[in-house]
PDB file of C-alpha atoms in Angstrom:
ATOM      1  CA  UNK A   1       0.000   0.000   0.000  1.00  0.00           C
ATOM      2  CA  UNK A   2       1.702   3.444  -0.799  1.00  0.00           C
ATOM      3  CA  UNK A   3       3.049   5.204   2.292  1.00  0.00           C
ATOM      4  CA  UNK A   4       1.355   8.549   4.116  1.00  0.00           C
ATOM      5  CA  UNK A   5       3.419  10.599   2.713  1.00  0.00           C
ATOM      6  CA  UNK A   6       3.347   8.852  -0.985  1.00  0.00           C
ATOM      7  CA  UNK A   7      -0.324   9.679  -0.645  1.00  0.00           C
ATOM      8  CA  UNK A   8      -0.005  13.299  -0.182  1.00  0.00           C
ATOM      9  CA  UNK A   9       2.230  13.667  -2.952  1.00  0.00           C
ATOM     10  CA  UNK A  10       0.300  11.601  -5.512  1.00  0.00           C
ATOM     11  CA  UNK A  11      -2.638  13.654  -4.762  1.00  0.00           C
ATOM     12  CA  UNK A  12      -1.202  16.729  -5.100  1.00  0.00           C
ATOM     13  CA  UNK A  13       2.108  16.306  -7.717  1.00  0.00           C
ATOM     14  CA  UNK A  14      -1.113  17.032 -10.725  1.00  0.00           C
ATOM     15  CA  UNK A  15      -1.901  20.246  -8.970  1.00  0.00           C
ATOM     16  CA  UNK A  16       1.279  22.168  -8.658  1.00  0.00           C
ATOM     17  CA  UNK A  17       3.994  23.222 -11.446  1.00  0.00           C
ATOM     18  CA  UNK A  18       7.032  20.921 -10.909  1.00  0.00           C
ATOM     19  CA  UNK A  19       8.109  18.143  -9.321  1.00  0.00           C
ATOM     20  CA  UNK A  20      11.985  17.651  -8.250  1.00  0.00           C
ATOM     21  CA  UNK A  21      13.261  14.655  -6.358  1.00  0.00           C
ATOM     22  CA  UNK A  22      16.826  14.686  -4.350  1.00  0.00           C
ATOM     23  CA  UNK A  23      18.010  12.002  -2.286  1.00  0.00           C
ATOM     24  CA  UNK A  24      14.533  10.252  -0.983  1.00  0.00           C
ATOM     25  CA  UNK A  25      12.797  13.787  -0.947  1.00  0.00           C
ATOM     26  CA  UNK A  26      10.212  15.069  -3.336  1.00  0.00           C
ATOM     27  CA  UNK A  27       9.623  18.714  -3.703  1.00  0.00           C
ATOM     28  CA  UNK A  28       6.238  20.273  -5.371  1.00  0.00           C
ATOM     29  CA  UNK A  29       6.466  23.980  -6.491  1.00  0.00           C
ATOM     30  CA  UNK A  30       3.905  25.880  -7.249  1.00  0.00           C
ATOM     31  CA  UNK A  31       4.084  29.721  -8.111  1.00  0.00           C
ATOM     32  CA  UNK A  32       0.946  32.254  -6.922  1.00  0.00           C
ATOM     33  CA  UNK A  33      -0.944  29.346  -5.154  1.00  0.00           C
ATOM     34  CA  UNK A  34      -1.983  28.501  -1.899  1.00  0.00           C
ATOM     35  CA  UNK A  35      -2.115  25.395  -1.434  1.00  0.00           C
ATOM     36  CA  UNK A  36       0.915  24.223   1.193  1.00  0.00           C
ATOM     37  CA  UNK A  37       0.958  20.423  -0.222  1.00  0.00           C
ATOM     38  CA  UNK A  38       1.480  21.856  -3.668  1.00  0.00           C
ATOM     39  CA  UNK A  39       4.770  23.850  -2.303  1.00  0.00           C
ATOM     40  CA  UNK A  40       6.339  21.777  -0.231  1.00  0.00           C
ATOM     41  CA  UNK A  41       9.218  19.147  -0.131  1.00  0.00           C
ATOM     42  CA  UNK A  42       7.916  15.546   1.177  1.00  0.00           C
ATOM     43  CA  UNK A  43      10.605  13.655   3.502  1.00  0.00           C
ATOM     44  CA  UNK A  44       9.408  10.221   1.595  1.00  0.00           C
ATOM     45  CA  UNK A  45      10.381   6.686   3.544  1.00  0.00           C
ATOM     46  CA  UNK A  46      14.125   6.449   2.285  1.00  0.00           C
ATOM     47  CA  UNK A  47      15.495  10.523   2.987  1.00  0.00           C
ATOM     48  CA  UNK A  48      17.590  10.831   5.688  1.00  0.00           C
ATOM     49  CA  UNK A  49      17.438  14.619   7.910  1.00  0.00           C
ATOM     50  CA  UNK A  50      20.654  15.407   6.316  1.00  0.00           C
ATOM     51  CA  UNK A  51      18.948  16.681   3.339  1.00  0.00           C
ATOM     52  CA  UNK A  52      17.216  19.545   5.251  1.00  0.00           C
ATOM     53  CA  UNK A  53      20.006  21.557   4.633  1.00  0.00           C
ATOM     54  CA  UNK A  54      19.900  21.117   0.843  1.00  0.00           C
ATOM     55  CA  UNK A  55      16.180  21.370   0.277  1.00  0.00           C
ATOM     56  CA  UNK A  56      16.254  24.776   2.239  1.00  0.00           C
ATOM     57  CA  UNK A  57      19.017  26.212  -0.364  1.00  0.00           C
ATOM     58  CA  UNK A  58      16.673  25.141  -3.286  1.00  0.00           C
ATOM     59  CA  UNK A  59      13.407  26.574  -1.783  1.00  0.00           C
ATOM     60  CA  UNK A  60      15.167  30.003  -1.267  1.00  0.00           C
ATOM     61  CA  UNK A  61      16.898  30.187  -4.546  1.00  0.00           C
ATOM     62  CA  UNK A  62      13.075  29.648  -6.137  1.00  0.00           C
ATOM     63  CA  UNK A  63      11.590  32.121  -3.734  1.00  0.00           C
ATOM     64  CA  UNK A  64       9.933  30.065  -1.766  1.00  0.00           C
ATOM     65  CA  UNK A  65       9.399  29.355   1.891  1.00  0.00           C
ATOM     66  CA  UNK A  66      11.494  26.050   2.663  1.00  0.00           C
ATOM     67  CA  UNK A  67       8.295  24.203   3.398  1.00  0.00           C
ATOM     68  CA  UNK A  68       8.758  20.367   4.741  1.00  0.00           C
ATOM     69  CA  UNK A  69       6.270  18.058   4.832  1.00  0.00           C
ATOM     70  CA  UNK A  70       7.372  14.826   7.365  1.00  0.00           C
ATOM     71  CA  UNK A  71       5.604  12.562   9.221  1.00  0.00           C
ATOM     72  CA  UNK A  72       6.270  13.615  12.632  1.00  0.00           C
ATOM     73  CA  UNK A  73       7.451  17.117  13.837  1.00  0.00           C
ATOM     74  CA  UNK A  74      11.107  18.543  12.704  1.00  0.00           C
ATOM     75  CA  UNK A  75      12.363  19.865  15.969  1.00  0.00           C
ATOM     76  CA  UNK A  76      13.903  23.041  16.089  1.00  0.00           C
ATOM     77  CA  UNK A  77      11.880  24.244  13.605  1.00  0.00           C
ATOM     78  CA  UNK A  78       8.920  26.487  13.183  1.00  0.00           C
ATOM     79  CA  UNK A  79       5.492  24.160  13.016  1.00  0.00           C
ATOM     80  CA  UNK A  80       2.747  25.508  10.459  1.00  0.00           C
ATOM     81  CA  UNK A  81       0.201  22.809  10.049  1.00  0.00           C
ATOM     82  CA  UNK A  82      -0.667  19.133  11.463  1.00  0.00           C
ATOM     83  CA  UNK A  83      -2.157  16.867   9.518  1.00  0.00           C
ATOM     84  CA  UNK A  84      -3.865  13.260  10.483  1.00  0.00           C
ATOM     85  CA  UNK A  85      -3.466  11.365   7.310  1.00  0.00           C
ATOM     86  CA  UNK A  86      -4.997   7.879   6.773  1.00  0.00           C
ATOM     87  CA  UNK A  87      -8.137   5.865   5.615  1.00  0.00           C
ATOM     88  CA  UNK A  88     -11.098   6.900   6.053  1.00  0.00           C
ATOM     89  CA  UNK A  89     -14.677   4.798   6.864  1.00  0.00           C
ATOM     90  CA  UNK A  90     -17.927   6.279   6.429  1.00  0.00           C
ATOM     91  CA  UNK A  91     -19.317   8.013   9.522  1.00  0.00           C
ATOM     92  CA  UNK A  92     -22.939   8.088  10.780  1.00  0.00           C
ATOM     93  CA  UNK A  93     -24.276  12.101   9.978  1.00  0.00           C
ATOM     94  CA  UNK A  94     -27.489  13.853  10.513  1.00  0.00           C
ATOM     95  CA  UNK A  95     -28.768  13.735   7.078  1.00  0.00           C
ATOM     96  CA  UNK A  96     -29.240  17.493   7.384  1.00  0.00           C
ATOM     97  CA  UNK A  97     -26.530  18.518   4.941  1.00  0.00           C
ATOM     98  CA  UNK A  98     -26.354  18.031   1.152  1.00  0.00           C
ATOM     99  CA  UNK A  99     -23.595  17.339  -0.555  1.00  0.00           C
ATOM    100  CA  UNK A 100     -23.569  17.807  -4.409  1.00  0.00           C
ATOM    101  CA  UNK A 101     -21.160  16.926  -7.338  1.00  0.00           C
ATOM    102  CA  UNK A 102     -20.221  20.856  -8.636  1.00  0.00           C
ATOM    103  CA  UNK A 103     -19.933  21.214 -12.707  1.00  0.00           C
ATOM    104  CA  UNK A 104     -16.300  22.879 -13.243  1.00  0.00           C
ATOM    105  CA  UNK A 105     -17.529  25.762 -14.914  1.00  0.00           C
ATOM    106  CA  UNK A 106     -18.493  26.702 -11.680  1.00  0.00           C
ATOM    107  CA  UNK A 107     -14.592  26.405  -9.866  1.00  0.00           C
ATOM    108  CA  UNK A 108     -15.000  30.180  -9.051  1.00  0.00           C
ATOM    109  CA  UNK A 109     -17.399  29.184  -5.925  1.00  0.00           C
ATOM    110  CA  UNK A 110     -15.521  25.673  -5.336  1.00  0.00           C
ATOM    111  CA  UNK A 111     -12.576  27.909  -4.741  1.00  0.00           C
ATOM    112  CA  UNK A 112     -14.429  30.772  -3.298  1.00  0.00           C
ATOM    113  CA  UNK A 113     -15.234  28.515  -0.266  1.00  0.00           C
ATOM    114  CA  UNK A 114     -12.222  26.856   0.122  1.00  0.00           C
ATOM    115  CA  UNK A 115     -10.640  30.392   0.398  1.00  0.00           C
ATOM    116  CA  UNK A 116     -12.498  31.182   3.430  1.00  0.00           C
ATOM    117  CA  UNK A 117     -12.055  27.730   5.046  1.00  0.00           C
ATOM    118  CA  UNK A 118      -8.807  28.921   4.789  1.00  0.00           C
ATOM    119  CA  UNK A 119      -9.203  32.419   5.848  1.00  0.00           C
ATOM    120  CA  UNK A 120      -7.457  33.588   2.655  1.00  0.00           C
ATOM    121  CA  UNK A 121     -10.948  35.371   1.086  1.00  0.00           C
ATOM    122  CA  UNK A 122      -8.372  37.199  -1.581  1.00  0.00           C
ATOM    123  CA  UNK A 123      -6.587  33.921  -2.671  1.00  0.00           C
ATOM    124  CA  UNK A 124      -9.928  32.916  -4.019  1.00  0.00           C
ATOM    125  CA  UNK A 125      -9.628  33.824  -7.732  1.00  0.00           C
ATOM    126  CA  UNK A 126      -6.276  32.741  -8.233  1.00  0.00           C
ATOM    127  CA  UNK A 127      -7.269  29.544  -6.499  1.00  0.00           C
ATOM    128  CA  UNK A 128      -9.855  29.034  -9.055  1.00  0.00           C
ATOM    129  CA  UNK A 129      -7.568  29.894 -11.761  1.00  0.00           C
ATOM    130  CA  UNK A 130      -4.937  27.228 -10.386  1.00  0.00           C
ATOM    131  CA  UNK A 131      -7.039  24.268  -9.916  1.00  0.00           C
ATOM    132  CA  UNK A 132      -8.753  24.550 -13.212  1.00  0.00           C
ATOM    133  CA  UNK A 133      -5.562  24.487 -15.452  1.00  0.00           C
ATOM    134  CA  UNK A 134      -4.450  21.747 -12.942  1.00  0.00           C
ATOM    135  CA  UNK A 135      -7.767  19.665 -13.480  1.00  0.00           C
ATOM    136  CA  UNK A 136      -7.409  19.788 -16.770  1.00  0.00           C
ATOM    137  CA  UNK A 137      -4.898  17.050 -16.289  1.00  0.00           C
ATOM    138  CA  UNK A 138      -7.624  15.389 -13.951  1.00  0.00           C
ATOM    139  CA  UNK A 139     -10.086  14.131 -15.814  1.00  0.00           C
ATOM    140  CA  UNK A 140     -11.629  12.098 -13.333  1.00  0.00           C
ATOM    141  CA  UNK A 141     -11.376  14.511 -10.614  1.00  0.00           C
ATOM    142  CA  UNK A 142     -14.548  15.248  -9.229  1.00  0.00           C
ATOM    143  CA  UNK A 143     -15.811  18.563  -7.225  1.00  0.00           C
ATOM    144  CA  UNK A 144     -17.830  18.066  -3.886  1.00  0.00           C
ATOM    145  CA  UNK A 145     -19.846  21.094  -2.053  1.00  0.00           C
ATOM    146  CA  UNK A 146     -21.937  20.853   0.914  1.00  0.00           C
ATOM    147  CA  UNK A 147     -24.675  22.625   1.625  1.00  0.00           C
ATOM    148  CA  UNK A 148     -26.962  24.056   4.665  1.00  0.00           C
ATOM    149  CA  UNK A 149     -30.067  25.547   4.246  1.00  0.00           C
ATOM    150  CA  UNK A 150     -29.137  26.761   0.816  1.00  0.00           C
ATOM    151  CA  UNK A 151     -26.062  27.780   2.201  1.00  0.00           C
ATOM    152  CA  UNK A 152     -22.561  26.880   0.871  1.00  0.00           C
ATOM    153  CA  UNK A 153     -20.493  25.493   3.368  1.00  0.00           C
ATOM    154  CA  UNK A 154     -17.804  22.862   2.569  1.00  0.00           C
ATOM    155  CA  UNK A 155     -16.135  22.056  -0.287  1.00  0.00           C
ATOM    156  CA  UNK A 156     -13.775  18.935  -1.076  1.00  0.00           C
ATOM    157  CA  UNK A 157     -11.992  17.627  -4.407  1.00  0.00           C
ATOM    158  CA  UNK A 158     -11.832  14.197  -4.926  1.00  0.00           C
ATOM    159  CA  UNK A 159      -9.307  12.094  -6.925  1.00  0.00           C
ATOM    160  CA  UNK A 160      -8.917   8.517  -8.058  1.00  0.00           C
ATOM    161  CA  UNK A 161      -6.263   6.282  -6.786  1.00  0.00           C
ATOM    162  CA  UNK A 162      -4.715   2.694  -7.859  1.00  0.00           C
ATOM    163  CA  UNK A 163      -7.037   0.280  -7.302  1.00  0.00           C
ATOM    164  CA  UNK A 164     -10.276   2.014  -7.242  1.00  0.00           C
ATOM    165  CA  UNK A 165      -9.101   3.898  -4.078  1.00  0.00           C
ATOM    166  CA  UNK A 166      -9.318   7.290  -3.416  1.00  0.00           C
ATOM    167  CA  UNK A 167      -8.029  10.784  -2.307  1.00  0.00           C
ATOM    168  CA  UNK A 168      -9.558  14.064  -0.055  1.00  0.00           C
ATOM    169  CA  UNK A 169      -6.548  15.715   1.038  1.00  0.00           C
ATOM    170  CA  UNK A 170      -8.126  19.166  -0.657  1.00  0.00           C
ATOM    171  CA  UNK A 171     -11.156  20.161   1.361  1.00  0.00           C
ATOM    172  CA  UNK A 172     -12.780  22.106   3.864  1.00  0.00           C
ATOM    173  CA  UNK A 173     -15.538  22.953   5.592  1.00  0.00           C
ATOM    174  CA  UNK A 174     -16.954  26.368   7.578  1.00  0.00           C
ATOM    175  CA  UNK A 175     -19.217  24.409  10.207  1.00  0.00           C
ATOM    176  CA  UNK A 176     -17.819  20.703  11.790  1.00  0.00           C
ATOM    177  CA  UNK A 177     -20.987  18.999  11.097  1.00  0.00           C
ATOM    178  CA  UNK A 178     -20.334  19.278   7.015  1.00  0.00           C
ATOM    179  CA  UNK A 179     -17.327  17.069   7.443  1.00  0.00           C
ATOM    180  CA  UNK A 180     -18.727  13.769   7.797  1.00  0.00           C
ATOM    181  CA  UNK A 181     -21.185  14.143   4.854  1.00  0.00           C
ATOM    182  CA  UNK A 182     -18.055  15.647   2.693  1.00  0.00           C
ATOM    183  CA  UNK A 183     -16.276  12.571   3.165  1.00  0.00           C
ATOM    184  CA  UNK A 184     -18.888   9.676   3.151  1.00  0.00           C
ATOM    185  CA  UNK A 185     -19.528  11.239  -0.045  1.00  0.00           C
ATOM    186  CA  UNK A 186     -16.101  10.659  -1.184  1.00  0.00           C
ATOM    187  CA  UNK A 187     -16.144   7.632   0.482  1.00  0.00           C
ATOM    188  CA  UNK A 188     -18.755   6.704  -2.184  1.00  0.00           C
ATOM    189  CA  UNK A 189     -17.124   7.475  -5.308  1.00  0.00           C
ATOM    190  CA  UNK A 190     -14.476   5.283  -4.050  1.00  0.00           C
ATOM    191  CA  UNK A 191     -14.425   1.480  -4.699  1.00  0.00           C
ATOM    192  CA  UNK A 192     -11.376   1.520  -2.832  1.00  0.00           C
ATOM    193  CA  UNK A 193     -10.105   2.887   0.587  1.00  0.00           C
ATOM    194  CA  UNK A 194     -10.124   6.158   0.716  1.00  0.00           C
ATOM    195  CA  UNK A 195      -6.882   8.489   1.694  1.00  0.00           C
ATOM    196  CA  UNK A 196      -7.767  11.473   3.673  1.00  0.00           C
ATOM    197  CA  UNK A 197      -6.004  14.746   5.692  1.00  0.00           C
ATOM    198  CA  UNK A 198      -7.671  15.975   8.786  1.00  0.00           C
ATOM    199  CA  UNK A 199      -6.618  19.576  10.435  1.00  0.00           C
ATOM    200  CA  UNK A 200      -6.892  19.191  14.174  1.00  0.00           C
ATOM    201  CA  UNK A 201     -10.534  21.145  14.143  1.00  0.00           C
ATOM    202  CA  UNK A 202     -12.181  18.030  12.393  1.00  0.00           C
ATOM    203  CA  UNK A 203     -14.155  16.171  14.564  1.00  0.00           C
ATOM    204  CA  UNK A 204     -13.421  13.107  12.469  1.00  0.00           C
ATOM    205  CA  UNK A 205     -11.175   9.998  12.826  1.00  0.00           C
ATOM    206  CA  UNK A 206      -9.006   7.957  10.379  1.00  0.00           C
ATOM    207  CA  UNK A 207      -7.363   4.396  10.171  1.00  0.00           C
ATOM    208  CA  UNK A 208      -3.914   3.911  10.463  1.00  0.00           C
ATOM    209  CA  UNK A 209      -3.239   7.404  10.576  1.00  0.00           C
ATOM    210  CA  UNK A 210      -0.197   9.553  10.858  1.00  0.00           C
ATOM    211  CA  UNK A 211       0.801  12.977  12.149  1.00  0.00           C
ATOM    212  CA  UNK A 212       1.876  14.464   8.555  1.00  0.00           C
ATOM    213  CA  UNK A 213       3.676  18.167   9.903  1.00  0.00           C
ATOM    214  CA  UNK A 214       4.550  20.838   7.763  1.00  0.00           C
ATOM    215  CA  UNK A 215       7.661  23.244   8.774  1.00  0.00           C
ATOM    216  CA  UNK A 216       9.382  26.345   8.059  1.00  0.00           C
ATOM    217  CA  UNK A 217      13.087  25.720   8.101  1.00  0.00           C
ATOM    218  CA  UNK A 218      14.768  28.177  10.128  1.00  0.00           C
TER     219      UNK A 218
END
């Protein structure tokens, strides 16, 4: 089965510009976007620390923060996310919110919500902008939103994996009780496990998961 790490980067090596790999680490770049896993360098299974160094010279001569993504923290460091990554089961939900497969001519309010999960309101156009050129080269990609009351209120991309598995490591949601529904839905288009991230605020759980940190190099 491909690794927690592996996971993240298959998911999101379609959505960024470039992909560079140096001694058992895997960096993503992606100028003007967002997105952390799409602009960071993965410590995969086989790097050793002793790259650190390295990666930080190459993220700096691209302009870019020297963003790490490891399983486990990077002490010494400064922390910017935590995420739990591993398989997700469908959870029991309320039945009160809708979820809904979005048409990509309408990315503008896809990305318009995941901007504000975010708390990054102006990113929201050049979000859009991103993740359409990079769908293009997702065919299969599908986008979820949730809804309350006529209200939008999560949205979540979903990818296929290898063996009719899936991915939801791109989603978010602006009220807890949208995340179950978000990812049973995913769940669902999966004939497969499905790979998930969950920030700290998510009420949810996952199998086999791992503490996937991000860090700033100092």
């Amino acid at each position: 089965m491909v690794s927690v790490p592996g996971s993240l980067l298959a998911y999101y090596e379609p959505l960024s510009t470039l992909r560079r790999d140096f001694r058992g680490a895997a960096t993503l770049h992606t100028p003007g976007s967002p997105l952390l896993g799409a602009n960071a360098s993965y410590l995969l299974p086989e790097a050793s620390l002793e790259v650190l160094p390295l990666l930080k010279v190459w993220h700096q001569a691209h302009d870019a923060p020297p963003l790490i993504a490891s399983v486990g923290e990077l002490p010494g460091h400064v922390p910017v996310q935590t995420w739990r990554v591993g398989l997700y089961h469908p959870h029991p939900d309320p039945g009160i919110i809708v979820v809904e497969q979005l048409s990509r001519l309408h990315m503008a309010r896809f990305a318009a919500v995941l901007a504000e999960v975010y708390g990054l309101p102006e990113w929201a156009a050049t979000l859009g902008r991103t993740l359409a050129a990079s769908l293009e080269r997702l065919p299969q990609a599908l986008l979820l939103l949730a809804y309350a009351g006529g209200e939008e209120i999560g949205a979540l991309l979903w990818q296929p994996g290898e063996h009719g598995s899936g991915a939801a490591h791109l989603w978010g949601s602006l009220d807890p009780a949208a995340d179950a529904p978000l990812m049973n839905a995913a769940a669902h288009l999966s004939d497969g496990p499905l790979w998930v991230s969950l920030p700290d605020t998510s009420p949810l759980t996952a199998l086999n998961s791992a503490e996937v940190c991000f860090t700033l190099l100092t």
